Amino acid sequence: MKTHKYQPESLSDTETSRRREVQQEIDNYLLALSSYPDRFAQDPCVSFEQHLFSMMAAGHTSRRGERPDCIC
């Protein structure tokens, strides 16, 4: 009986691109998670979802000092 050595397949450009996108989404979420307490302290009516989406819309960076319209 032959034994087969495992040889990992190389990832296609599409798979590599998707992995980068997923990693970026994870990084964005973790950044939003860590920065949300400061944002909430400045604007208690902002939800985590609003904070996350505002960071994504701003190019994946926190919008410190900027106060979006708040409807509590």
JSON list of N, CA and C in Angstrom, two decimals:
[
{"chain": "A", "resi": 1, "resn": "MET", "atom": "N", "xyz": [0.84, -1.19, 0.00]},
{"chain": "A", "resi": 1, "resn": "MET", "atom": "CA", "xyz": [0.00, 0.00, 0.00]},
{"chain": "A", "resi": 1, "resn": "MET", "atom": "C", "xyz": [0.89, 1.25, 0.00]},
{"chain": "A", "resi": 2, "resn": "LYS", "atom": "N", "xyz": [0.59, 2.15, -0.87]},
{"chain": "A", "resi": 2, "resn": "LYS", "atom": "CA", "xyz": [1.35, 3.39, -0.97]},
{"chain": "A", "resi": 2, "resn": "LYS", "atom": "C", "xyz": [0.87, 4.40, 0.06]},
{"chain": "A", "resi": 3, "resn": "THR", "atom": "N", "xyz": [1.78, 5.16, 0.55]},
{"chain": "A", "resi": 3, "resn": "THR", "atom": "CA", "xyz": [1.39, 6.28, 1.41]},
{"chain": "A", "resi": 3, "resn": "THR", "atom": "C", "xyz": [1.57, 7.56, 0.61]},
{"chain": "A", "resi": 4, "resn": "HIS", "atom": "N", "xyz": [0.67, 8.47, 0.85]},
{"chain": "A", "resi": 4, "resn": "HIS", "atom": "CA", "xyz": [0.71, 9.73, 0.12]},
{"chain": "A", "resi": 4, "resn": "HIS", "atom": "C", "xyz": [1.17, 10.84, 1.05]},
{"chain": "A", "resi": 5, "resn": "LYS", "atom": "N", "xyz": [2.07, 11.62, 0.56]},
{"chain": "A", "resi": 5, "resn": "LYS", "atom": "CA", "xyz": [2.50, 12.79, 1.31]},
{"chain": "A", "resi": 5, "resn": "LYS", "atom": "C", "xyz": [1.51, 13.91, 1.04]},
{"chain": "A", "resi": 6, "resn": "TYR", "atom": "N", "xyz": [1.18, 14.62, 2.09]},
{"chain": "A", "resi": 6, "resn": "TYR", "atom": "CA", "xyz": [0.28, 15.76, 1.95]},
{"chain": "A", "resi": 6, "resn": "TYR", "atom": "C", "xyz": [1.05, 16.93, 1.39]},
{"chain": "A", "resi": 7, "resn": "GLN", "atom": "N", "xyz": [0.57, 17.44, 0.28]},
{"chain": "A", "resi": 7, "resn": "GLN", "atom": "CA", "xyz": [1.16, 18.63, -0.32]},
{"chain": "A", "resi": 7, "resn": "GLN", "atom": "C", "xyz": [0.08, 19.70, -0.39]},
{"chain": "A", "resi": 8, "resn": "PRO", "atom": "N", "xyz": [0.27, 20.77, 0.38]},
{"chain": "A", "resi": 8, "resn": "PRO", "atom": "CA", "xyz": [-0.76, 21.81, 0.34]},
{"chain": "A", "resi": 8, "resn": "PRO", "atom": "C", "xyz": [-0.87, 22.41, -1.05]},
{"chain": "A", "resi": 9, "resn": "GLU", "atom": "N", "xyz": [-2.09, 22.62, -1.46]},
{"chain": "A", "resi": 9, "resn": "GLU", "atom": "CA", "xyz": [-2.32, 23.24, -2.76]},
{"chain": "A", "resi": 9, "resn": "GLU", "atom": "C", "xyz": [-2.07, 24.73, -2.65]},
{"chain": "A", "resi": 10, "resn": "SER", "atom": "N", "xyz": [-1.57, 25.28, -3.72]},
{"chain": "A", "resi": 10, "resn": "SER", "atom": "CA", "xyz": [-1.37, 26.73, -3.69]},
{"chain": "A", "resi": 10, "resn": "SER", "atom": "C", "xyz": [-2.73, 27.40, -3.85]},
{"chain": "A", "resi": 11, "resn": "LEU", "atom": "N", "xyz": [-2.86, 28.54, -3.21]},
{"chain": "A", "resi": 11, "resn": "LEU", "atom": "CA", "xyz": [-4.12, 29.27, -3.24]},
{"chain": "A", "resi": 11, "resn": "LEU", "atom": "C", "xyz": [-4.22, 30.06, -4.54]},
{"chain": "A", "resi": 12, "resn": "SER", "atom": "N", "xyz": [-5.41, 30.09, -5.07]},
{"chain": "A", "resi": 12, "resn": "SER", "atom": "CA", "xyz": [-5.63, 30.91, -6.25]},
{"chain": "A", "resi": 12, "resn": "SER", "atom": "C", "xyz": [-5.65, 32.39, -5.84]},
{"chain": "A", "resi": 13, "resn": "ASP", "atom": "N", "xyz": [-5.56, 33.26, -6.81]},
{"chain": "A", "resi": 13, "resn": "ASP", "atom": "CA", "xyz": [-5.60, 34.70, -6.53]},
{"chain": "A", "resi": 13, "resn": "ASP", "atom": "C", "xyz": [-6.91, 35.07, -5.85]},
{"chain": "A", "resi": 14, "resn": "THR", "atom": "N", "xyz": [-8.00, 34.43, -6.26]},
{"chain": "A", "resi": 14, "resn": "THR", "atom": "CA", "xyz": [-9.30, 34.71, -5.67]},
{"chain": "A", "resi": 14, "resn": "THR", "atom": "C", "xyz": [-9.33, 34.29, -4.20]},
{"chain": "A", "resi": 15, "resn": "GLU", "atom": "N", "xyz": [-8.81, 33.12, -3.91]},
{"chain": "A", "resi": 15, "resn": "GLU", "atom": "CA", "xyz": [-8.78, 32.65, -2.52]},
{"chain": "A", "resi": 15, "resn": "GLU", "atom": "C", "xyz": [-7.89, 33.53, -1.66]},
{"chain": "A", "resi": 16, "resn": "THR", "atom": "N", "xyz": [-6.75, 33.92, -2.19]},
{"chain": "A", "resi": 16, "resn": "THR", "atom": "CA", "xyz": [-5.84, 34.79, -1.47]},
{"chain": "A", "resi": 16, "resn": "THR", "atom": "C", "xyz": [-6.48, 36.14, -1.20]},
{"chain": "A", "resi": 17, "resn": "SER", "atom": "N", "xyz": [-7.16, 36.67, -2.19]},
{"chain": "A", "resi": 17, "resn": "SER", "atom": "CA", "xyz": [-7.84, 37.95, -2.05]},
{"chain": "A", "resi": 17, "resn": "SER", "atom": "C", "xyz": [-8.94, 37.86, -1.00]},
{"chain": "A", "resi": 18, "resn": "ARG", "atom": "N", "xyz": [-9.70, 36.77, -1.03]},
{"chain": "A", "resi": 18, "resn": "ARG", "atom": "CA", "xyz": [-10.79, 36.59, -0.07]},
{"chain": "A", "resi": 18, "resn": "ARG", "atom": "C", "xyz": [-10.25, 36.46, 1.34]},
{"chain": "A", "resi": 19, "resn": "ARG", "atom": "N", "xyz": [-9.14, 35.74, 1.49]},
{"chain": "A", "resi": 19, "resn": "ARG", "atom": "CA", "xyz": [-8.54, 35.62, 2.83]},
{"chain": "A", "resi": 19, "resn": "ARG", "atom": "C", "xyz": [-8.10, 36.98, 3.36]},
{"chain": "A", "resi": 20, "resn": "ARG", "atom": "N", "xyz": [-7.54, 37.81, 2.48]},
{"chain": "A", "resi": 20, "resn": "ARG", "atom": "CA", "xyz": [-7.14, 39.17, 2.90]},
{"chain": "A", "resi": 20, "resn": "ARG", "atom": "C", "xyz": [-8.37, 39.98, 3.32]},
{"chain": "A", "resi": 21, "resn": "GLU", "atom": "N", "xyz": [-9.45, 39.87, 2.56]},
{"chain": "A", "resi": 21, "resn": "GLU", "atom": "CA", "xyz": [-10.68, 40.60, 2.90]},
{"chain": "A", "resi": 21, "resn": "GLU", "atom": "C", "xyz": [-11.22, 40.16, 4.25]},
{"chain": "A", "resi": 22, "resn": "VAL", "atom": "N", "xyz": [-11.24, 38.86, 4.48]},
{"chain": "A", "resi": 22, "resn": "VAL", "atom": "CA", "xyz": [-11.74, 38.34, 5.75]},
{"chain": "A", "resi": 22, "resn": "VAL", "atom": "C", "xyz": [-10.86, 38.81, 6.89]},
{"chain": "A", "resi": 23, "resn": "GLN", "atom": "N", "xyz": [-9.55, 38.77, 6.71]},
{"chain": "A", "resi": 23, "resn": "GLN", "atom": "CA", "xyz": [-8.64, 39.23, 7.76]},
{"chain": "A", "resi": 23, "resn": "GLN", "atom": "C", "xyz": [-8.85, 40.72, 8.03]},
{"chain": "A", "resi": 24, "resn": "GLN", "atom": "N", "xyz": [-9.07, 41.51, 6.98]},
{"chain": "A", "resi": 24, "resn": "GLN", "atom": "CA", "xyz": [-9.32, 42.94, 7.16]},
{"chain": "A", "resi": 24, "resn": "GLN", "atom": "C", "xyz": [-10.61, 43.17, 7.93]},
{"chain": "A", "resi": 25, "resn": "GLU", "atom": "N", "xyz": [-11.65, 42.40, 7.64]},
{"chain": "A", "resi": 25, "resn": "GLU", "atom": "CA", "xyz": [-12.91, 42.53, 8.37]},
{"chain": "A", "resi": 25, "resn": "GLU", "atom": "C", "xyz": [-12.71, 42.19, 9.85]},
{"chain": "A", "resi": 26, "resn": "ILE", "atom": "N", "xyz": [-11.95, 41.15, 10.13]},
{"chain": "A", "resi": 26, "resn": "ILE", "atom": "CA", "xyz": [-11.67, 40.77, 11.52]},
{"chain": "A", "resi": 26, "resn": "ILE", "atom": "C", "xyz": [-10.90, 41.89, 12.21]},
{"chain": "A", "resi": 27, "resn": "ASP", "atom": "N", "xyz": [-9.87, 42.42, 11.55]},
{"chain": "A", "resi": 27, "resn": "ASP", "atom": "CA", "xyz": [-9.08, 43.50, 12.13]},
{"chain": "A", "resi": 27, "resn": "ASP", "atom": "C", "xyz": [-9.94, 44.74, 12.40]},
{"chain": "A", "resi": 28, "resn": "ASN", "atom": "N", "xyz": [-10.82, 45.07, 11.45]},
{"chain": "A", "resi": 28, "resn": "ASN", "atom": "CA", "xyz": [-11.71, 46.22, 11.62]},
{"chain": "A", "resi": 28, "resn": "ASN", "atom": "C", "xyz": [-12.63, 46.03, 12.81]},
{"chain": "A", "resi": 29, "resn": "TYR", "atom": "N", "xyz": [-13.17, 44.83, 12.94]},
{"chain": "A", "resi": 29, "resn": "TYR", "atom": "CA", "xyz": [-14.08, 44.54, 14.05]},
{"chain": "A", "resi": 29, "resn": "TYR", "atom": "C", "xyz": [-13.35, 44.67, 15.38]},
{"chain": "A", "resi": 30, "resn": "LEU", "atom": "N", "xyz": [-12.16, 44.10, 15.46]},
{"chain": "A", "resi": 30, "resn": "LEU", "atom": "CA", "xyz": [-11.39, 44.18, 16.70]},
{"chain": "A", "resi": 30, "resn": "LEU", "atom": "C", "xyz": [-11.01, 45.62, 17.04]},
{"chain": "A", "resi": 31, "resn": "LEU", "atom": "N", "xyz": [-10.67, 46.41, 16.03]},
{"chain": "A", "resi": 31, "resn": "LEU", "atom": "CA", "xyz": [-10.36, 47.82, 16.26]},
{"chain": "A", "resi": 31, "resn": "LEU", "atom": "C", "xyz": [-11.59, 48.56, 16.77]},
{"chain": "A", "resi": 32, "resn": "ALA", "atom": "N", "xyz": [-12.73, 48.30, 16.14]},
{"chain": "A", "resi": 32, "resn": "ALA", "atom": "CA", "xyz": [-13.97, 48.94, 16.59]},
{"chain": "A", "resi": 32, "resn": "ALA", "atom": "C", "xyz": [-14.31, 48.51, 18.01]},
{"chain": "A", "resi": 33, "resn": "LEU", "atom": "N", "xyz": [-14.11, 47.26, 18.31]},
{"chain": "A", "resi": 33, "resn": "LEU", "atom": "CA", "xyz": [-14.40, 46.73, 19.64]},
{"chain": "A", "resi": 33, "resn": "LEU", "atom": "C", "xyz": [-13.55, 47.42, 20.70]},
{"chain": "A", "resi": 34, "resn": "SER", "atom": "N", "xyz": [-12.28, 47.61, 20.40]},
{"chain": "A", "resi": 34, "resn": "SER", "atom": "CA", "xyz": [-11.39, 48.24, 21.38]},
{"chain": "A", "resi": 34, "resn": "SER", "atom": "C", "xyz": [-11.60, 49.75, 21.49]},
{"chain": "A", "resi": 35, "resn": "SER", "atom": "N", "xyz": [-12.07, 50.39, 20.44]},
{"chain": "A", "resi": 35, "resn": "SER", "atom": "CA", "xyz": [-12.24, 51.84, 20.47]},
{"chain": "A", "resi": 35, "resn": "SER", "atom": "C", "xyz": [-13.66, 52.28, 20.86]},
{"chain": "A", "resi": 36, "resn": "TYR", "atom": "N", "xyz": [-14.58, 51.33, 20.93]},
{"chain": "A", "resi": 36, "resn": "TYR", "atom": "CA", "xyz": [-15.97, 51.69, 21.24]},
{"chain": "A", "resi": 36, "resn": "TYR", "atom": "C", "xyz": [-16.15, 52.33, 22.61]},
{"chain": "A", "resi": 37, "resn": "PRO", "atom": "N", "xyz": [-15.49, 51.87, 23.67]},
{"chain": "A", "resi": 37, "resn": "PRO", "atom": "CA", "xyz": [-15.70, 52.53, 24.96]},
{"chain": "A", "resi": 37, "resn": "PRO", "atom": "C", "xyz": [-15.39, 54.03, 24.95]},
{"chain": "A", "resi": 38, "resn": "ASP", "atom": "N", "xyz": [-14.33, 54.42, 24.27]},
{"chain": "A", "resi": 38, "resn": "ASP", "atom": "CA", "xyz": [-14.02, 55.86, 24.16]},
{"chain": "A", "resi": 38, "resn": "ASP", "atom": "C", "xyz": [-15.10, 56.60, 23.39]},
{"chain": "A", "resi": 39, "resn": "ARG", "atom": "N", "xyz": [-15.54, 56.01, 22.30]},
{"chain": "A", "resi": 39, "resn": "ARG", "atom": "CA", "xyz": [-16.59, 56.64, 21.49]},
{"chain": "A", "resi": 39, "resn": "ARG", "atom": "C", "xyz": [-17.88, 56.75, 22.28]},
{"chain": "A", "resi": 40, "resn": "PHE", "atom": "N", "xyz": [-18.22, 55.69, 23.02]},
{"chain": "A", "resi": 40, "resn": "PHE", "atom": "CA", "xyz": [-19.44, 55.70, 23.83]},
{"chain": "A", "resi": 40, "resn": "PHE", "atom": "C", "xyz": [-19.36, 56.76, 24.92]},
{"chain": "A", "resi": 41, "resn": "ALA", "atom": "N", "xyz": [-18.17, 56.94, 25.49]},
{"chain": "A", "resi": 41, "resn": "ALA", "atom": "CA", "xyz": [-17.99, 57.97, 26.52]},
{"chain": "A", "resi": 41, "resn": "ALA", "atom": "C", "xyz": [-18.26, 59.36, 25.96]},
{"chain": "A", "resi": 42, "resn": "GLN", "atom": "N", "xyz": [-17.89, 59.58, 24.69]},
{"chain": "A", "resi": 42, "resn": "GLN", "atom": "CA", "xyz": [-18.13, 60.88, 24.05]},
{"chain": "A", "resi": 42, "resn": "GLN", "atom": "C", "xyz": [-19.58, 61.02, 23.60]},
{"chain": "A", "resi": 43, "resn": "ASP", "atom": "N", "xyz": [-20.18, 59.91, 23.20]},
{"chain": "A", "resi": 43, "resn": "ASP", "atom": "CA", "xyz": [-21.52, 59.95, 22.62]},
{"chain": "A", "resi": 43, "resn": "ASP", "atom": "C", "xyz": [-22.29, 58.70, 23.05]},
{"chain": "A", "resi": 44, "resn": "PRO", "atom": "N", "xyz": [-22.93, 58.75, 24.22]},
{"chain": "A", "resi": 44, "resn": "PRO", "atom": "CA", "xyz": [-23.58, 57.56, 24.78]},
{"chain": "A", "resi": 44, "resn": "PRO", "atom": "C", "xyz": [-24.72, 56.98, 23.94]},
{"chain": "A", "resi": 45, "resn": "CYS", "atom": "N", "xyz": [-25.22, 57.70, 22.98]},
{"chain": "A", "resi": 45, "resn": "CYS", "atom": "CA", "xyz": [-26.33, 57.15, 22.21]},
{"chain": "A", "resi": 45, "resn": "CYS", "atom": "C", "xyz": [-25.87, 56.41, 20.95]},
{"chain": "A", "resi": 46, "resn": "VAL", "atom": "N", "xyz": [-24.58, 56.35, 20.71]},
{"chain": "A", "resi": 46, "resn": "VAL", "atom": "CA", "xyz": [-24.09, 55.64, 19.53]},
{"chain": "A", "resi": 46, "resn": "VAL", "atom": "C", "xyz": [-24.01, 54.14, 19.85]},
{"chain": "A", "resi": 47, "resn": "SER", "atom": "N", "xyz": [-24.58, 53.35, 18.97]},
{"chain": "A", "resi": 47, "resn": "SER", "atom": "CA", "xyz": [-24.53, 51.89, 19.16]},
{"chain": "A", "resi": 47, "resn": "SER", "atom": "C", "xyz": [-23.19, 51.37, 18.63]},
{"chain": "A", "resi": 48, "resn": "PHE", "atom": "N", "xyz": [-22.86, 50.14, 19.02]},
{"chain": "A", "resi": 48, "resn": "PHE", "atom": "CA", "xyz": [-21.64, 49.54, 18.50]},
{"chain": "A", "resi": 48, "resn": "PHE", "atom": "C", "xyz": [-21.72, 49.41, 16.99]},
{"chain": "A", "resi": 49, "resn": "GLU", "atom": "N", "xyz": [-22.87, 49.03, 16.49]},
{"chain": "A", "resi": 49, "resn": "GLU", "atom": "CA", "xyz": [-23.05, 48.88, 15.04]},
{"chain": "A", "resi": 49, "resn": "GLU", "atom": "C", "xyz": [-22.80, 50.20, 14.32]},
{"chain": "A", "resi": 50, "resn": "GLN", "atom": "N", "xyz": [-23.34, 51.29, 14.84]},
{"chain": "A", "resi": 50, "resn": "GLN", "atom": "CA", "xyz": [-23.10, 52.61, 14.24]},
{"chain": "A", "resi": 50, "resn": "GLN", "atom": "C", "xyz": [-21.62, 52.95, 14.26]},
{"chain": "A", "resi": 51, "resn": "HIS", "atom": "N", "xyz": [-20.98, 52.66, 15.37]},
{"chain": "A", "resi": 51, "resn": "HIS", "atom": "CA", "xyz": [-19.55, 52.94, 15.51]},
{"chain": "A", "resi": 51, "resn": "HIS", "atom": "C", "xyz": [-18.74, 52.13, 14.49]},
{"chain": "A", "resi": 52, "resn": "LEU", "atom": "N", "xyz": [-19.04, 50.85, 14.39]},
{"chain": "A", "resi": 52, "resn": "LEU", "atom": "CA", "xyz": [-18.34, 49.98, 13.45]},
{"chain": "A", "resi": 52, "resn": "LEU", "atom": "C", "xyz": [-18.52, 50.49, 12.02]},
{"chain": "A", "resi": 53, "resn": "PHE", "atom": "N", "xyz": [-19.74, 50.77, 11.63]},
{"chain": "A", "resi": 53, "resn": "PHE", "atom": "CA", "xyz": [-19.99, 51.21, 10.26]},
{"chain": "A", "resi": 53, "resn": "PHE", "atom": "C", "xyz": [-19.39, 52.58, 9.98]},
{"chain": "A", "resi": 54, "resn": "SER", "atom": "N", "xyz": [-19.36, 53.45, 10.98]},
{"chain": "A", "resi": 54, "resn": "SER", "atom": "CA", "xyz": [-18.75, 54.77, 10.75]},
{"chain": "A", "resi": 54, "resn": "SER", "atom": "C", "xyz": [-17.24, 54.62, 10.56]},
{"chain": "A", "resi": 55, "resn": "MET", "atom": "N", "xyz": [-16.63, 53.68, 11.26]},
{"chain": "A", "resi": 55, "resn": "MET", "atom": "CA", "xyz": [-15.20, 53.44, 11.07]},
{"chain": "A", "resi": 55, "resn": "MET", "atom": "C", "xyz": [-14.92, 52.87, 9.68]},
{"chain": "A", "resi": 56, "resn": "MET", "atom": "N", "xyz": [-15.77, 51.96, 9.24]},
{"chain": "A", "resi": 56, "resn": "MET", "atom": "CA", "xyz": [-15.60, 51.38, 7.92]},
{"chain": "A", "resi": 56, "resn": "MET", "atom": "C", "xyz": [-15.78, 52.44, 6.83]},
{"chain": "A", "resi": 57, "resn": "ALA", "atom": "N", "xyz": [-16.75, 53.31, 7.01]},
{"chain": "A", "resi": 57, "resn": "ALA", "atom": "CA", "xyz": [-17.00, 54.37, 6.03]},
{"chain": "A", "resi": 57, "resn": "ALA", "atom": "C", "xyz": [-15.86, 55.38, 5.99]},
{"chain": "A", "resi": 58, "resn": "ALA", "atom": "N", "xyz": [-15.17, 55.52, 7.11]},
{"chain": "A", "resi": 58, "resn": "ALA", "atom": "CA", "xyz": [-14.06, 56.49, 7.19]},
{"chain": "A", "resi": 58, "resn": "ALA", "atom": "C", "xyz": [-12.74, 55.87, 6.73]},
{"chain": "A", "resi": 59, "resn": "GLY", "atom": "N", "xyz": [-12.81, 54.76, 6.08]},
{"chain": "A", "resi": 59, "resn": "GLY", "atom": "CA", "xyz": [-11.57, 54.15, 5.60]},
{"chain": "A", "resi": 59, "resn": "GLY", "atom": "C", "xyz": [-10.88, 53.32, 6.66]},
{"chain": "A", "resi": 60, "resn": "HIS", "atom": "N", "xyz": [-11.65, 52.70, 7.54]},
{"chain": "A", "resi": 60, "resn": "HIS", "atom": "CA", "xyz": [-11.12, 51.79, 8.55]},
{"chain": "A", "resi": 60, "resn": "HIS", "atom": "C", "xyz": [-10.34, 52.50, 9.64]},
{"chain": "A", "resi": 61, "resn": "THR", "atom": "N", "xyz": [-10.65, 53.75, 9.89]},
{"chain": "A", "resi": 61, "resn": "THR", "atom": "CA", "xyz": [-9.99, 54.45, 10.98]},
{"chain": "A", "resi": 61, "resn": "THR", "atom": "C", "xyz": [-11.05, 55.07, 11.87]},
{"chain": "A", "resi": 62, "resn": "SER", "atom": "N", "xyz": [-10.71, 55.30, 13.09]},
{"chain": "A", "resi": 62, "resn": "SER", "atom": "CA", "xyz": [-11.63, 55.90, 14.03]},
{"chain": "A", "resi": 62, "resn": "SER", "atom": "C", "xyz": [-11.87, 57.36, 13.68]},
{"chain": "A", "resi": 63, "resn": "ARG", "atom": "N", "xyz": [-13.08, 57.81, 13.88]},
{"chain": "A", "resi": 63, "resn": "ARG", "atom": "CA", "xyz": [-13.42, 59.20, 13.59]},
{"chain": "A", "resi": 63, "resn": "ARG", "atom": "C", "xyz": [-13.49, 59.98, 14.90]},
{"chain": "A", "resi": 64, "resn": "ARG", "atom": "N", "xyz": [-12.42, 60.00, 15.63]},
{"chain": "A", "resi": 64, "resn": "ARG", "atom": "CA", "xyz": [-12.39, 60.67, 16.92]},
{"chain": "A", "resi": 64, "resn": "ARG", "atom": "C", "xyz": [-12.68, 62.17, 16.75]},
{"chain": "A", "resi": 65, "resn": "GLY", "atom": "N", "xyz": [-13.43, 62.65, 17.71]},
{"chain": "A", "resi": 65, "resn": "GLY", "atom": "CA", "xyz": [-13.75, 64.08, 17.69]},
{"chain": "A", "resi": 65, "resn": "GLY", "atom": "C", "xyz": [-14.94, 64.41, 16.82]},
{"chain": "A", "resi": 66, "resn": "GLU", "atom": "N", "xyz": [-15.31, 63.51, 15.96]},
{"chain": "A", "resi": 66, "resn": "GLU", "atom": "CA", "xyz": [-16.44, 63.75, 15.08]},
{"chain": "A", "resi": 66, "resn": "GLU", "atom": "C", "xyz": [-17.69, 63.19, 15.72]},
{"chain": "A", "resi": 67, "resn": "ARG", "atom": "N", "xyz": [-18.73, 63.98, 15.80]},
{"chain": "A", "resi": 67, "resn": "ARG", "atom": "CA", "xyz": [-19.96, 63.52, 16.43]},
{"chain": "A", "resi": 67, "resn": "ARG", "atom": "C", "xyz": [-21.05, 63.42, 15.39]},
{"chain": "A", "resi": 68, "resn": "PRO", "atom": "N", "xyz": [-21.46, 62.20, 15.04]},
{"chain": "A", "resi": 68, "resn": "PRO", "atom": "CA", "xyz": [-22.55, 62.05, 14.09]},
{"chain": "A", "resi": 68, "resn": "PRO", "atom": "C", "xyz": [-23.86, 62.48, 14.73]},
{"chain": "A", "resi": 69, "resn": "ASP", "atom": "N", "xyz": [-24.85, 62.74, 13.90]},
{"chain": "A", "resi": 69, "resn": "ASP", "atom": "CA", "xyz": [-26.16, 63.08, 14.42]},
{"chain": "A", "resi": 69, "resn": "ASP", "atom": "C", "xyz": [-26.64, 61.96, 15.32]},
{"chain": "A", "resi": 70, "resn": "CYS", "atom": "N", "xyz": [-27.11, 62.32, 16.48]},
{"chain": "A", "resi": 70, "resn": "CYS", "atom": "CA", "xyz": [-27.53, 61.33, 17.45]},
{"chain": "A", "resi": 70, "resn": "CYS", "atom": "C", "xyz": [-29.03, 61.44, 17.68]},
{"chain": "A", "resi": 71, "resn": "ILE", "atom": "N", "xyz": [-29.71, 60.37, 17.43]},
{"chain": "A", "resi": 71, "resn": "ILE", "atom": "CA", "xyz": [-31.14, 60.32, 17.69]},
{"chain": "A", "resi": 71, "resn": "ILE", "atom": "C", "xyz": [-31.36, 59.24, 18.74]},
{"chain": "A", "resi": 72, "resn": "CYS", "atom": "N", "xyz": [-31.46, 59.66, 19.98]},
{"chain": "A", "resi": 72, "resn": "CYS", "atom": "CA", "xyz": [-31.62, 58.69, 21.07]},
{"chain": "A", "resi": 72, "resn": "CYS", "atom": "C", "xyz": [-33.07, 58.44, 21.38]}
]
